[in-house]
Coordinates of C-alpha atoms and ligand atoms in Angstrom, one line a residue:
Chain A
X1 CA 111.3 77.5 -48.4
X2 CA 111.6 80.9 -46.9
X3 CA 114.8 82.1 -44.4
X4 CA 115.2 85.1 -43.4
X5 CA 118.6 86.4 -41.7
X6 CA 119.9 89.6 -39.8
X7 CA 116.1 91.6 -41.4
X8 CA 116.6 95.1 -40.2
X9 CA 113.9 97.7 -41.4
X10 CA 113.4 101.6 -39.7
X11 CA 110.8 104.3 -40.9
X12 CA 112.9 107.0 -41.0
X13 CA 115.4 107.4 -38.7
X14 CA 113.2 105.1 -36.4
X15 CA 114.5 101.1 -36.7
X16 CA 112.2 98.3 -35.5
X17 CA 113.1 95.5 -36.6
X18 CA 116.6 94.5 -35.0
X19 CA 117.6 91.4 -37.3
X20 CA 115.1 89.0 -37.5
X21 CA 116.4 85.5 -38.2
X22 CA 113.4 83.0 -39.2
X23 CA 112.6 79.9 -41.4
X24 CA 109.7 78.2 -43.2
X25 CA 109.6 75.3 -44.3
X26 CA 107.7 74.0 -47.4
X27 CA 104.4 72.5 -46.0
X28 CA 104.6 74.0 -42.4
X29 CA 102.1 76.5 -40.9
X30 CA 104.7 79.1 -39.1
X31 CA 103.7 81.9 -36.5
X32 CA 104.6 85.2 -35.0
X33 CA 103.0 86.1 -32.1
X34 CA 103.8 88.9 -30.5
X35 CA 102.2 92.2 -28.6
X36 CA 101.2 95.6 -30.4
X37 CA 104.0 97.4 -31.6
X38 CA 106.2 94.6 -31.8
X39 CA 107.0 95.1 -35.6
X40 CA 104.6 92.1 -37.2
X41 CA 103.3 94.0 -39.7
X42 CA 107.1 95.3 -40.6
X43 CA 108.2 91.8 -40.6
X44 CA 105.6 91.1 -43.5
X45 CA 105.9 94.5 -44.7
X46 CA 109.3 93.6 -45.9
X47 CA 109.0 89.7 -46.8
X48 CA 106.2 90.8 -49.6
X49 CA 108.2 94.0 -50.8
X50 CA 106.0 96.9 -49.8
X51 CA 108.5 98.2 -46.7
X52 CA 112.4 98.5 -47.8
X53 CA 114.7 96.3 -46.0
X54 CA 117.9 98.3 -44.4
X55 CA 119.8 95.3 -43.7
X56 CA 119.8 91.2 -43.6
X57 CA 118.3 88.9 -46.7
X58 CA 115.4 87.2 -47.5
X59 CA 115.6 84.1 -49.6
X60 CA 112.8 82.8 -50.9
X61 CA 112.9 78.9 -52.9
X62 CA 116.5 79.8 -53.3
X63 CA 116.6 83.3 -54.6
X64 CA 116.8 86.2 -52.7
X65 CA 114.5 88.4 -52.9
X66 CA 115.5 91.6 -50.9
X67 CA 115.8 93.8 -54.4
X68 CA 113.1 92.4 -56.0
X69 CA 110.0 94.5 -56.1
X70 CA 106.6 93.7 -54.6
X71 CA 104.8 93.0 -57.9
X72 CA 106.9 90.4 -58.7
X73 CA 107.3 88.5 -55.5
X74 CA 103.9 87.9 -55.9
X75 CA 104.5 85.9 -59.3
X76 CA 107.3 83.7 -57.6
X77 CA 104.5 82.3 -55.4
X78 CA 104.3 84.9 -52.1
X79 CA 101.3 86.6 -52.0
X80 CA 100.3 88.6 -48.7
X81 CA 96.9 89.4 -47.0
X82 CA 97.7 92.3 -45.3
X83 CA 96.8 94.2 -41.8
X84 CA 93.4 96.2 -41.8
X85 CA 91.0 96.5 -44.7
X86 CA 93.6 97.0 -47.5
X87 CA 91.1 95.9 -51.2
X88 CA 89.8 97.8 -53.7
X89 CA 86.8 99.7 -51.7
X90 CA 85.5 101.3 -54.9
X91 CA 85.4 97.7 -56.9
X92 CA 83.0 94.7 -56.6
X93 CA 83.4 91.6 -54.6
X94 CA 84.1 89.9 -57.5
X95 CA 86.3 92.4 -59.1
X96 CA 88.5 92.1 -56.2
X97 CA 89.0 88.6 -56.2
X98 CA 89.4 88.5 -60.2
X99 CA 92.2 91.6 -59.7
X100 CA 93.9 88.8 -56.9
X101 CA 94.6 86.2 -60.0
X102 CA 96.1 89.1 -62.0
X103 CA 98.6 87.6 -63.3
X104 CA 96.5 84.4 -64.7
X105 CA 94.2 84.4 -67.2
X106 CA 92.7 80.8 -67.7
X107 CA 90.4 78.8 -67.1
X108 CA 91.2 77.9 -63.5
X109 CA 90.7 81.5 -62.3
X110 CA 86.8 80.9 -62.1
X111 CA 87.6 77.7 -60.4
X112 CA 89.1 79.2 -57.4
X113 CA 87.3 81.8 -57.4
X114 CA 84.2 79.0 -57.0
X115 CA 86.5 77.7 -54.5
X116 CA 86.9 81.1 -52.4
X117 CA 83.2 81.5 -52.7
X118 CA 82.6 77.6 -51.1
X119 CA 85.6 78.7 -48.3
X120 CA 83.7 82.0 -47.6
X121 CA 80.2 81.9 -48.7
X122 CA 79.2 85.4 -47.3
X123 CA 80.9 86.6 -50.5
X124 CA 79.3 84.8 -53.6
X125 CA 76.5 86.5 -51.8
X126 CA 78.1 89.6 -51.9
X127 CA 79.6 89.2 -55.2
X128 CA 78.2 92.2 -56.8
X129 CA 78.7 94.8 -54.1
X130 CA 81.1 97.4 -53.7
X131 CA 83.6 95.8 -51.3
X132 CA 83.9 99.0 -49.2
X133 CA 80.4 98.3 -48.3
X134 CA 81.4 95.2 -46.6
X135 CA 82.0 94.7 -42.8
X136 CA 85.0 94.9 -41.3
X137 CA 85.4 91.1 -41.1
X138 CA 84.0 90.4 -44.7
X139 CA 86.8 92.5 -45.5
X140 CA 89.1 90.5 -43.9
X141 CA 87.9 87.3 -45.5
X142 CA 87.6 89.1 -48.9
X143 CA 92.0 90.0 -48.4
X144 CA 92.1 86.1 -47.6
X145 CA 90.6 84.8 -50.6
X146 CA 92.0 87.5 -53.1
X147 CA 95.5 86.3 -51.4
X148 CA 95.0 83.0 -52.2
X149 CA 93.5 83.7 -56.0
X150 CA 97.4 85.0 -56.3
X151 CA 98.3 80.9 -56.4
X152 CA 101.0 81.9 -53.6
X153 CA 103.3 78.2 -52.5
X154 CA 103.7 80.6 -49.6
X155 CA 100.8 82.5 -48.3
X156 CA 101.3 85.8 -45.4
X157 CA 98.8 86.3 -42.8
X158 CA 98.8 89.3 -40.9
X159 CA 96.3 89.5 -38.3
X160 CA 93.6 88.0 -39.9
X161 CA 91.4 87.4 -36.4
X162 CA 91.6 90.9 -36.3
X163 CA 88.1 92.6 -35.0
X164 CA 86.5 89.8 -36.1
X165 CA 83.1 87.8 -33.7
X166 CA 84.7 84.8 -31.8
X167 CA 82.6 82.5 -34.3
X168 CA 84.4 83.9 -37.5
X169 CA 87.7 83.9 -35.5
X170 CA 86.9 80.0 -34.9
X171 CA 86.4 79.5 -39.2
X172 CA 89.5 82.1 -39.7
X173 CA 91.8 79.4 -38.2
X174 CA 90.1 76.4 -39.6
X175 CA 90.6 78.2 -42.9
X176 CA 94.2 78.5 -42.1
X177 CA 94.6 75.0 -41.2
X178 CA 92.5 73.4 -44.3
X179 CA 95.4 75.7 -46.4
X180 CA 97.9 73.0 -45.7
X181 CA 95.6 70.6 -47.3
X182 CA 96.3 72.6 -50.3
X183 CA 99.5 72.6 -50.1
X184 CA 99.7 76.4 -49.2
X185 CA 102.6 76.8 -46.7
X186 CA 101.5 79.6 -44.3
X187 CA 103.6 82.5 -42.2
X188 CA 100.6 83.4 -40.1
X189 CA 101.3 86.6 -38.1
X190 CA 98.6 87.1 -35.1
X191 CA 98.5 89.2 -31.5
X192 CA 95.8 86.4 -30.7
X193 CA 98.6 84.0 -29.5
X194 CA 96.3 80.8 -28.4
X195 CA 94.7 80.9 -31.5
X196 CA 97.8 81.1 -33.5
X197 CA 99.5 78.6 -31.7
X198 CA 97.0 76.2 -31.8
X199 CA 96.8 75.8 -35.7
X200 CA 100.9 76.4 -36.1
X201 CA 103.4 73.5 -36.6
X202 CA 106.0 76.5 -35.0
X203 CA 106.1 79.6 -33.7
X204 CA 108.1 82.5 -32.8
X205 CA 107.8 84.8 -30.4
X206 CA 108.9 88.6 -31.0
X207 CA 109.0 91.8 -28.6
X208 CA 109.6 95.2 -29.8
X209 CA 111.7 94.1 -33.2
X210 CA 113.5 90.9 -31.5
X211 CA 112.4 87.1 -31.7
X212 CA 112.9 86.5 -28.3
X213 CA 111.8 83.1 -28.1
X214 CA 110.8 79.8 -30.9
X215 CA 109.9 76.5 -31.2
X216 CA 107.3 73.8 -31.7
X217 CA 103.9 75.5 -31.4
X218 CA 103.2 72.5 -28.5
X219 CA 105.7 73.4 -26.8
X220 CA 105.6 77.8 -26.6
X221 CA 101.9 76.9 -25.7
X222 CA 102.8 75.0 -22.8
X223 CA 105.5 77.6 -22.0
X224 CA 105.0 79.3 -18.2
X225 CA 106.2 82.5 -19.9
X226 CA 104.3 82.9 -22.8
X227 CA 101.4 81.5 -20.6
X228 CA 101.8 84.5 -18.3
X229 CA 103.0 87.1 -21.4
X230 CA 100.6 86.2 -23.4
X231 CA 98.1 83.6 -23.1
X232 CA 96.4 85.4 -20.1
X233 CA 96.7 82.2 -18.1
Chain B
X1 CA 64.3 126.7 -86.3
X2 CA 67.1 126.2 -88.7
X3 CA 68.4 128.8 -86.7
X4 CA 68.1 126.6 -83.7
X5 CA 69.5 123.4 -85.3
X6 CA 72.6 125.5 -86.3
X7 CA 73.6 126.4 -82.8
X8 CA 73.0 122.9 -81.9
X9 CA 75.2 121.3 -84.9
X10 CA 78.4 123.3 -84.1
X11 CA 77.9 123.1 -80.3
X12 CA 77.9 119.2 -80.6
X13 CA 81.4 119.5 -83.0
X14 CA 82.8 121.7 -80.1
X15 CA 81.6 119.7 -77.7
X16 CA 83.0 116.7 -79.3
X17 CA 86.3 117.8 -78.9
X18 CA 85.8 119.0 -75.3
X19 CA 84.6 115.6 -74.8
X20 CA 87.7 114.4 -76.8
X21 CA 89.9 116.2 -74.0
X22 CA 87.8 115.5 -71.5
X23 CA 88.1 111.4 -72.4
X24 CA 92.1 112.1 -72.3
X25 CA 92.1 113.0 -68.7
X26 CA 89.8 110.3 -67.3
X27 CA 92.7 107.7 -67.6
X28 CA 95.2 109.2 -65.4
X29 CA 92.6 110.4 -63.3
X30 CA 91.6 106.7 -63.0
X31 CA 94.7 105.7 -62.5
X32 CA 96.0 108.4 -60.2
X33 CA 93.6 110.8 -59.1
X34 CA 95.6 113.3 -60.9
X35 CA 93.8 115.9 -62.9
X36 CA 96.9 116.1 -66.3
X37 CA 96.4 120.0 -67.2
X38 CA 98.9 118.8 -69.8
X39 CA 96.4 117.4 -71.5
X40 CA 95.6 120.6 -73.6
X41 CA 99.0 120.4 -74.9
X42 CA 99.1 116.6 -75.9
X43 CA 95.8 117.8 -78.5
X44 CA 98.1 121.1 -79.4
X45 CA 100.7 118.8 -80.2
X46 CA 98.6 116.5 -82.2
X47 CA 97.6 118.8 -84.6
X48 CA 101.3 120.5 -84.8
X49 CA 103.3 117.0 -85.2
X50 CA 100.7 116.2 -87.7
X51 CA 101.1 120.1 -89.5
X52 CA 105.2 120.0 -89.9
X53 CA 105.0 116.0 -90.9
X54 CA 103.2 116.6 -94.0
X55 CA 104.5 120.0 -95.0
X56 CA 107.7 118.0 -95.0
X57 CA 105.9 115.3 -97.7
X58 CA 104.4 112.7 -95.6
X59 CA 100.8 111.7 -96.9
X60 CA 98.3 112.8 -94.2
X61 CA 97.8 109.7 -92.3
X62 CA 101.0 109.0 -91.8
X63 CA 102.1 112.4 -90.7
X64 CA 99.0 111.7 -88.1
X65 CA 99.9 108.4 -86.8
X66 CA 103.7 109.7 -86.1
X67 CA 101.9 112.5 -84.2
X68 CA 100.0 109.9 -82.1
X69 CA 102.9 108.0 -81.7
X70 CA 105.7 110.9 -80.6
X71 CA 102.8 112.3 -78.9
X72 CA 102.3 109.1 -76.4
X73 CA 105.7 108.7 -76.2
X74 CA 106.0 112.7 -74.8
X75 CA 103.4 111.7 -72.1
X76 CA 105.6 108.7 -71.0
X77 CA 108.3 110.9 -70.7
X78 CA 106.2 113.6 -68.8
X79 CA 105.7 110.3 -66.1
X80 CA 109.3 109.0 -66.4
X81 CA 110.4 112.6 -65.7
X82 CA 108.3 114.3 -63.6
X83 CA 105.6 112.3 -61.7
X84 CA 107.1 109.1 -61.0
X85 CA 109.8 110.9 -59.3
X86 CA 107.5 113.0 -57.5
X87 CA 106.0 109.5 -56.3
X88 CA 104.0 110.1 -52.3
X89 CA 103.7 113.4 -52.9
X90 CA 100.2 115.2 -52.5
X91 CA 97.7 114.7 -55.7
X92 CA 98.1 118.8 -55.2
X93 CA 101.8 119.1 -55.8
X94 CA 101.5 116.2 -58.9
X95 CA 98.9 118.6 -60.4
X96 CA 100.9 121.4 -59.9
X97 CA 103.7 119.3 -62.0
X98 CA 101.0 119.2 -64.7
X99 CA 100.7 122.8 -64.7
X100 CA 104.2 123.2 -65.1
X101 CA 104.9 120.4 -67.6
X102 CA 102.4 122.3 -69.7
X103 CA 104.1 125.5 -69.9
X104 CA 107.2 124.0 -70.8
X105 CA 105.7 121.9 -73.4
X106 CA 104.5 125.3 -75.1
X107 CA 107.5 127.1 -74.5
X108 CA 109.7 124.0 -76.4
X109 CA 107.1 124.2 -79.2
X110 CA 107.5 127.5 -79.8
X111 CA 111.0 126.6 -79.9
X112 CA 111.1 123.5 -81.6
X113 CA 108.3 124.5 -84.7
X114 CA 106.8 128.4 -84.7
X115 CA 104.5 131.0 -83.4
X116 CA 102.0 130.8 -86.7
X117 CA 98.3 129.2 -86.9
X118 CA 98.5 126.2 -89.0
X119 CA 95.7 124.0 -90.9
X120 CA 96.0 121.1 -93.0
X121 CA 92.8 119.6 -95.5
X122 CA 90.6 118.1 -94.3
X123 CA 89.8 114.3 -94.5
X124 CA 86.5 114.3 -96.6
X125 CA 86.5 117.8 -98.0
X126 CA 85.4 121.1 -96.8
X127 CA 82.0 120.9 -99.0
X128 CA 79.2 121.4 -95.7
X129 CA 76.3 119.1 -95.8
X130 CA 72.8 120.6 -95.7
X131 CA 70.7 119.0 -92.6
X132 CA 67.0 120.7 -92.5
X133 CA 68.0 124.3 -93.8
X134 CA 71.9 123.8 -91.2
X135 CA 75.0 123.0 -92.3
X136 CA 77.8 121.0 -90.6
X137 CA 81.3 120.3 -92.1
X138 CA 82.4 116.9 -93.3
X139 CA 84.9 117.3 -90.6
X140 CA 82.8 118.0 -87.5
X141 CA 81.3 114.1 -88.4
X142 CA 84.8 113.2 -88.2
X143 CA 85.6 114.7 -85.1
X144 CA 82.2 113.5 -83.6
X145 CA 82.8 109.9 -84.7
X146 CA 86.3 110.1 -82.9
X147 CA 84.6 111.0 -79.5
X148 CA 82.1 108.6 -80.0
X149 CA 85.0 105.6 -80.7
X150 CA 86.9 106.6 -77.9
X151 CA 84.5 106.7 -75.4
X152 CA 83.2 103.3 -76.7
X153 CA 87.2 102.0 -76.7
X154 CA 87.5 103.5 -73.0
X155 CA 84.2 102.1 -71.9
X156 CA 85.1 98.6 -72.3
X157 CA 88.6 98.8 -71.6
X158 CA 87.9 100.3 -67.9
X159 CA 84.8 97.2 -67.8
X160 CA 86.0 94.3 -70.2
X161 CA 89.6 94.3 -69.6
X162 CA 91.6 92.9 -66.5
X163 CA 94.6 95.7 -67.5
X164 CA 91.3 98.4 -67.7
X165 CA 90.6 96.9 -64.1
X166 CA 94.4 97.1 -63.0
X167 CA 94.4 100.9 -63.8
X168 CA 91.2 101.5 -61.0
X169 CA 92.9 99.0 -58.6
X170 CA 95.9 100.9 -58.7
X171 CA 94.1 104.6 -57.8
X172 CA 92.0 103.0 -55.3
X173 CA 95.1 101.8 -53.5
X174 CA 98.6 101.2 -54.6
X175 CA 99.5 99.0 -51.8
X176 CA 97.1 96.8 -52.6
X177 CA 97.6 96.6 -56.1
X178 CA 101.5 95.8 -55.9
X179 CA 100.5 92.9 -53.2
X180 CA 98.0 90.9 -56.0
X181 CA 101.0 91.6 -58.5
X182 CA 99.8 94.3 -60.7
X183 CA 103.3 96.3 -61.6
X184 CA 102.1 99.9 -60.7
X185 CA 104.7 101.7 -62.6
X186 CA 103.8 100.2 -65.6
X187 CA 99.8 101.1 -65.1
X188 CA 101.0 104.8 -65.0
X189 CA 103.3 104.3 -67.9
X190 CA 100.5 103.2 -69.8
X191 CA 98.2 105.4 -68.9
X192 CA 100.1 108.5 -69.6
X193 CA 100.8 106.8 -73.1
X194 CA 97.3 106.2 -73.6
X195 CA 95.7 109.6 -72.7
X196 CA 98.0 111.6 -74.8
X197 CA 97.7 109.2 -77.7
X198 CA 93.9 110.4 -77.1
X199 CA 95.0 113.6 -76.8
X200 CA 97.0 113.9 -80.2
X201 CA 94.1 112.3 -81.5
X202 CA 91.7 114.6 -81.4
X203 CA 94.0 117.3 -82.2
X204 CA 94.4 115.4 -85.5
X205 CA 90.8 115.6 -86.2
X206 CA 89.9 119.2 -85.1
X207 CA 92.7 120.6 -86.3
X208 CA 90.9 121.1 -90.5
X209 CA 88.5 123.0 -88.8
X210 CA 90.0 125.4 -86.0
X211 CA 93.4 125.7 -86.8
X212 CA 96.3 125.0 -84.4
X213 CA 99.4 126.6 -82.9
X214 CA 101.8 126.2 -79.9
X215 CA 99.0 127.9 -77.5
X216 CA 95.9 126.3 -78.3
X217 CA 96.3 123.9 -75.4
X218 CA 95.6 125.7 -72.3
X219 CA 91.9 127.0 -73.3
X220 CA 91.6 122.8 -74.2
X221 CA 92.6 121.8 -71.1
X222 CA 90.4 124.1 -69.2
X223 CA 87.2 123.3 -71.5
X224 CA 87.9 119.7 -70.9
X225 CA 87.8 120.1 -67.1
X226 CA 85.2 122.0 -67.1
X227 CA 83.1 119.2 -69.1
X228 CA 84.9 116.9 -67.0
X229 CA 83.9 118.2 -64.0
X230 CA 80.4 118.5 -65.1
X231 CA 80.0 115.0 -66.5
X232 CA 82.0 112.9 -63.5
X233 CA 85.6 113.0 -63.0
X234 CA 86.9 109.6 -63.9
X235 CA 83.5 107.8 -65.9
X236 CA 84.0 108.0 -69.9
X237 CA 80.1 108.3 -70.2
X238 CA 80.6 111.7 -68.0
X239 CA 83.2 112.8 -70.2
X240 CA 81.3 112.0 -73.5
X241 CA 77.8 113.5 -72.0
X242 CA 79.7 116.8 -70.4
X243 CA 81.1 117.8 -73.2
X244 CA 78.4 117.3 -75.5
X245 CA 76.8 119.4 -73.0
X246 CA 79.5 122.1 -72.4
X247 CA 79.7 122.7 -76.3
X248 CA 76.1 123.2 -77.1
X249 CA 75.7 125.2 -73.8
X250 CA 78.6 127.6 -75.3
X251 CA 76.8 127.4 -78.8
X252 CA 73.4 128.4 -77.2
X253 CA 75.2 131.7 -75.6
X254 CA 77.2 132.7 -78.4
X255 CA 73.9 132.4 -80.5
X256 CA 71.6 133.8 -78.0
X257 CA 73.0 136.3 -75.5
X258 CA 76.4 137.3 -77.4
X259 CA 79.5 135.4 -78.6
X260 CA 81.7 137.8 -75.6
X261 CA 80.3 135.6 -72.9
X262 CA 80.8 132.3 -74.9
X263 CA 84.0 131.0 -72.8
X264 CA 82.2 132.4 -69.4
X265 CA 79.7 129.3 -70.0
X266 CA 82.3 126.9 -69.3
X267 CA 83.5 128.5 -66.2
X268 CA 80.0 129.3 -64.8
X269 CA 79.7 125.7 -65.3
X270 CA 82.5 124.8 -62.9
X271 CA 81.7 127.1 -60.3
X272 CA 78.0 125.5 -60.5
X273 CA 78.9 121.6 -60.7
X274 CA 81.6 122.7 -57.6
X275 CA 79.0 124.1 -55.2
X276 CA 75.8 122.1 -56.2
X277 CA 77.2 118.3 -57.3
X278 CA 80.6 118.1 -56.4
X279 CA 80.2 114.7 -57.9
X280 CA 79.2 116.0 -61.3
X281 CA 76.3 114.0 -63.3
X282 CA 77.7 110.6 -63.4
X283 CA 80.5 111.0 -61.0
X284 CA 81.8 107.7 -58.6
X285 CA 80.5 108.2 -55.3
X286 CA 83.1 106.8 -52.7
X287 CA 82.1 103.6 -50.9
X288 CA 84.6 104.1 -48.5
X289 CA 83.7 103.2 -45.2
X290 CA 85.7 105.1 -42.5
Ligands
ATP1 N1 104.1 103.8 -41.1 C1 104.8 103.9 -39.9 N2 105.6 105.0 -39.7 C2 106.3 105.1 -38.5 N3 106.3 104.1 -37.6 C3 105.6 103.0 -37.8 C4 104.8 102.9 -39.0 N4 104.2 101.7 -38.9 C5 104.5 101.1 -37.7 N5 105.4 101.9 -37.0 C6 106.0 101.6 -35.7 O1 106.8 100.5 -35.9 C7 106.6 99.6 -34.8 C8 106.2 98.2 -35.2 O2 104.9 98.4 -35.8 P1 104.1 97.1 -36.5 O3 102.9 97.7 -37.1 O4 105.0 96.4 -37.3 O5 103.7 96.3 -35.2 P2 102.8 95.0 -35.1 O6 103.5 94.0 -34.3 O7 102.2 94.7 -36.4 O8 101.6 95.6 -34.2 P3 100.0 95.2 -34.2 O9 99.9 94.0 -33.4 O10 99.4 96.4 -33.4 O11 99.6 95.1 -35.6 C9 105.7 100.3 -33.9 O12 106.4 100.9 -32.8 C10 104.9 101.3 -34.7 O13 104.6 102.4 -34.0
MG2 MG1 100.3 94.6 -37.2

């Protein structure tokens, strides 16, 4: 559904990503773990359009995308949740998730929206608040459902255990899973690697702008390495 | 008190076309946070477009729509040209293009029509109406019904429409508004379009009554602000009410104190709304938690 080959991206004179080499398949829940700094964020940065791409291609459903801009990735079916707090601060909670289906405008809008709502129900209570009022891991969930509002085939996850209370982080990840119930194939990006791992079909391993190591998710976990690198065990 | 009522009649008409200006820059504000000092000359051009189109034979409305329409299509240009390409740079250095962009506009005017004042009739007559011993000019309804339709138009376009929605998205952060699919480029476009289409607008309605010529538009763009400022950058119901209220505050000094200070009021006015309520009266307060 997704390959990507030889990605190289800098900012500036700067590169950090070396040529990344990946694939999703349709129906799979991929990861990238990796440590701070190791160019996640880049990675997804360039998949969804918002960081330029200075060398390698990124075919998506068999187009390439790597001179298409971000907008319209989004209406091919890749929509991105990205790092940090990154909605509409001065809009409501519902405004933001309305603004995520921007592109539709029938009647199934306020059916997922019903749905986001039943997947994160600390929102339809906060539907009428100024989502910069919102907690940092509100936030998070609120960039999750407004992704998934988009309709994406192929949905991007950075980070989204990020600074959140190890009982949200537990529902994050259960959210992630349920996705592939709804046929949502997923590119989760995460520096929580157990966590990551255990919901992932695959995974990939990357260290400053390099996938240094892949395979099934079963197997990296068990890995000695990646116990020791990154698993704290 | 007819006195009274005078003062208050043509402050409101003036204050309707502050407003007018005022309603032009909320849009780009909205979906920028630029402040377009252009804006002044989008009205000027208005009324000039509209002039030279029907001296040259065109019945009045028509020579007015072609103004609104070459009008909009200058302020697309004025993107295409000079902000888009400026794209990342500081909201200072875009509104310093503004500045610019303004001057040049005059200077081509000059060029492109003439140095004289210009008027054409007005749309009902110029027979005023008698209101409790005051008089107000067919026209100044017109110009007051205009600033009342656009600030209803604007109203539910920033809260009824998804594209109205799009436009806030996209000043509150770009980023985020390319990643839910909203094509950013095109918000400015439009934006830009609409607000001079505003702007010509009112220069097509105030034009009867004050006359027009290639450098109206600076004094217009400075009222507006001023109003602006004092009403809430960014909310239409600011830029309706501040206005209103800049216009019969200049209308109470030139009729009170002495017509010489008249065009002080509006700058005491920003000074004031700067130190006391940066905000202005109706302005967004920033949710933002950092
Ligand atoms: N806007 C930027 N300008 C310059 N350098 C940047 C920028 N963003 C990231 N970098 C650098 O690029 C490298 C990769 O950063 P990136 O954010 O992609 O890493 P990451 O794996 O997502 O890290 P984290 O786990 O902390 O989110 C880092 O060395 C970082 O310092
Ligand atoms: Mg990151």
């Amino acid at each position: 559904m997704l390959t990507v080959e030889g990605l190289r991206s800098r900012y500036g004179r700067i590169e950090v990503l070396h040529g990344i080499d990946l694939d999703v398949a349709s129906g799979e829940i991929v990861t990238v773990v990796g440590a701070n700094g190791a160019g996640k964020t880049t990675l997804l940065k360039c998949l969804s359009g918002i960081q330029p791409v200075s060398a390698g291609s990124i075919v998506f459903r068999g187009e390439t995308l790597t001179t298409v801009p971000a907008h319209a990735r989004v209406r091919r079916g890749l929509a991105q949740s990205p790092e940090g707090r990154q909605i509409f601060t001065n809009l409501t909670v519902e405004e933001n998730l309305r603004l995520g289906a921007y592109l539709f405008a029938d009647d199934k809008v306020e059916r997922d929206m019903q749905d986001a709502f039943a997947m994160f129900p600390i929102l339809k209570e906060k539907r009428n608040l100024a989502a910069g009022g919102l907690s940092g891991g509100q936030q998070q969930m609120l960039a999750i459902a407004r992704a998934l509002m988009a309709r994406p085939s192929c949905l991007l996850l950075d980070e989204p255990s990020m600074g959140l209370a190890p009982i949200l982080v537990a529902q994050i990840f259960d959210v992630v899973k349920s996705l592939k119930a709804l046929d949502v194939t997923v590119l989760l990006v995460e520096q929580n690697a157990f966590g990551a791992l255990s919901v992932a079909d695959r995974g990939y391993v990357m260290e400053t702008g390099r996938i240094t190591m892949s395979g099934p998710a079963a197997d990296l976990i068990a890995d000695e390495r990646i116990r020791a690198a990154y698993l704290g065990i | 008190m007819p006195e009274l009522l005078q003062f208050l009649l043509s402050g409101i008409t003036v204050g309707a076309v502050y407003a007018l200006v005022a309603l032009g820059f909320t849009i780009i504000y909205n979906a920028s946070d630029v402040v377009n000092f252009a804006q002044g000359e989008f009205v000027m051009l208005g009324g000039m477009i509209t002039f030279f189109a029907h001296a040259a034979g065109l019945p009045l409305p028509l020579a007015a729509l072609i103004a609104i329409i070459v009008t909009a299509a200058i302020g697309v240009a004025l993107n295409k040209l000079a902000i888009e390409p400026a794209r990342g740079a500081p909201v200072v250095s875009l509104i310093i293009i503004t500045i610019g962009a303004s001057i040049f506009i005059r200077g081509a005017t000059q060029l492109v029509f003439d140095k004289q004042l210009h008027r054409f009739p007005a749309f009902s007559g110029d027979q005023p109406i008698l209101i409790g011993g005051a008089t107000i000019l067919p026209q100044s309804l017109w110009v007051i019904a205009g600033a009342l339709a656009v600030f209803i138009c604007l109203w539910l376009f920033f809260t009824r429409t998804l594209i109205g929605r799009a436009v806030l998205a996209t000043a509150n952060n770009r980023v985020a508004a390319q990643l839910v699919g909203i094509n950013t480029n095109y918000v400015m476009t439009l934006s830009f379009a609409m607000s001079a289409a505003i702007g010509a607008l009112a220069g097509v309605l105030v034009t009867p009554i004050t006359l027009t010529g290639y450098d109206v538009g600076l004094a217009l763009a400075l009222k507006g602000f001023a109003a602006a400022m004092l009403g809430g950058m960014g909310n239409p119901k600011g830029a309706l009410v501040g206005g209103l209220l800049l216009g019969v505050l200049e209308a109470m000094t030139a009729g009170y104190v002495s017509s010489q200070y008249k065009d002080a009021a509006a700058f005491v006015v920003i000074l004031a709304v700067l130190f006391a309520m940066p905000q202005g009266l109706f302005g967004r307060k920033s949710t933002d938690r950092v």
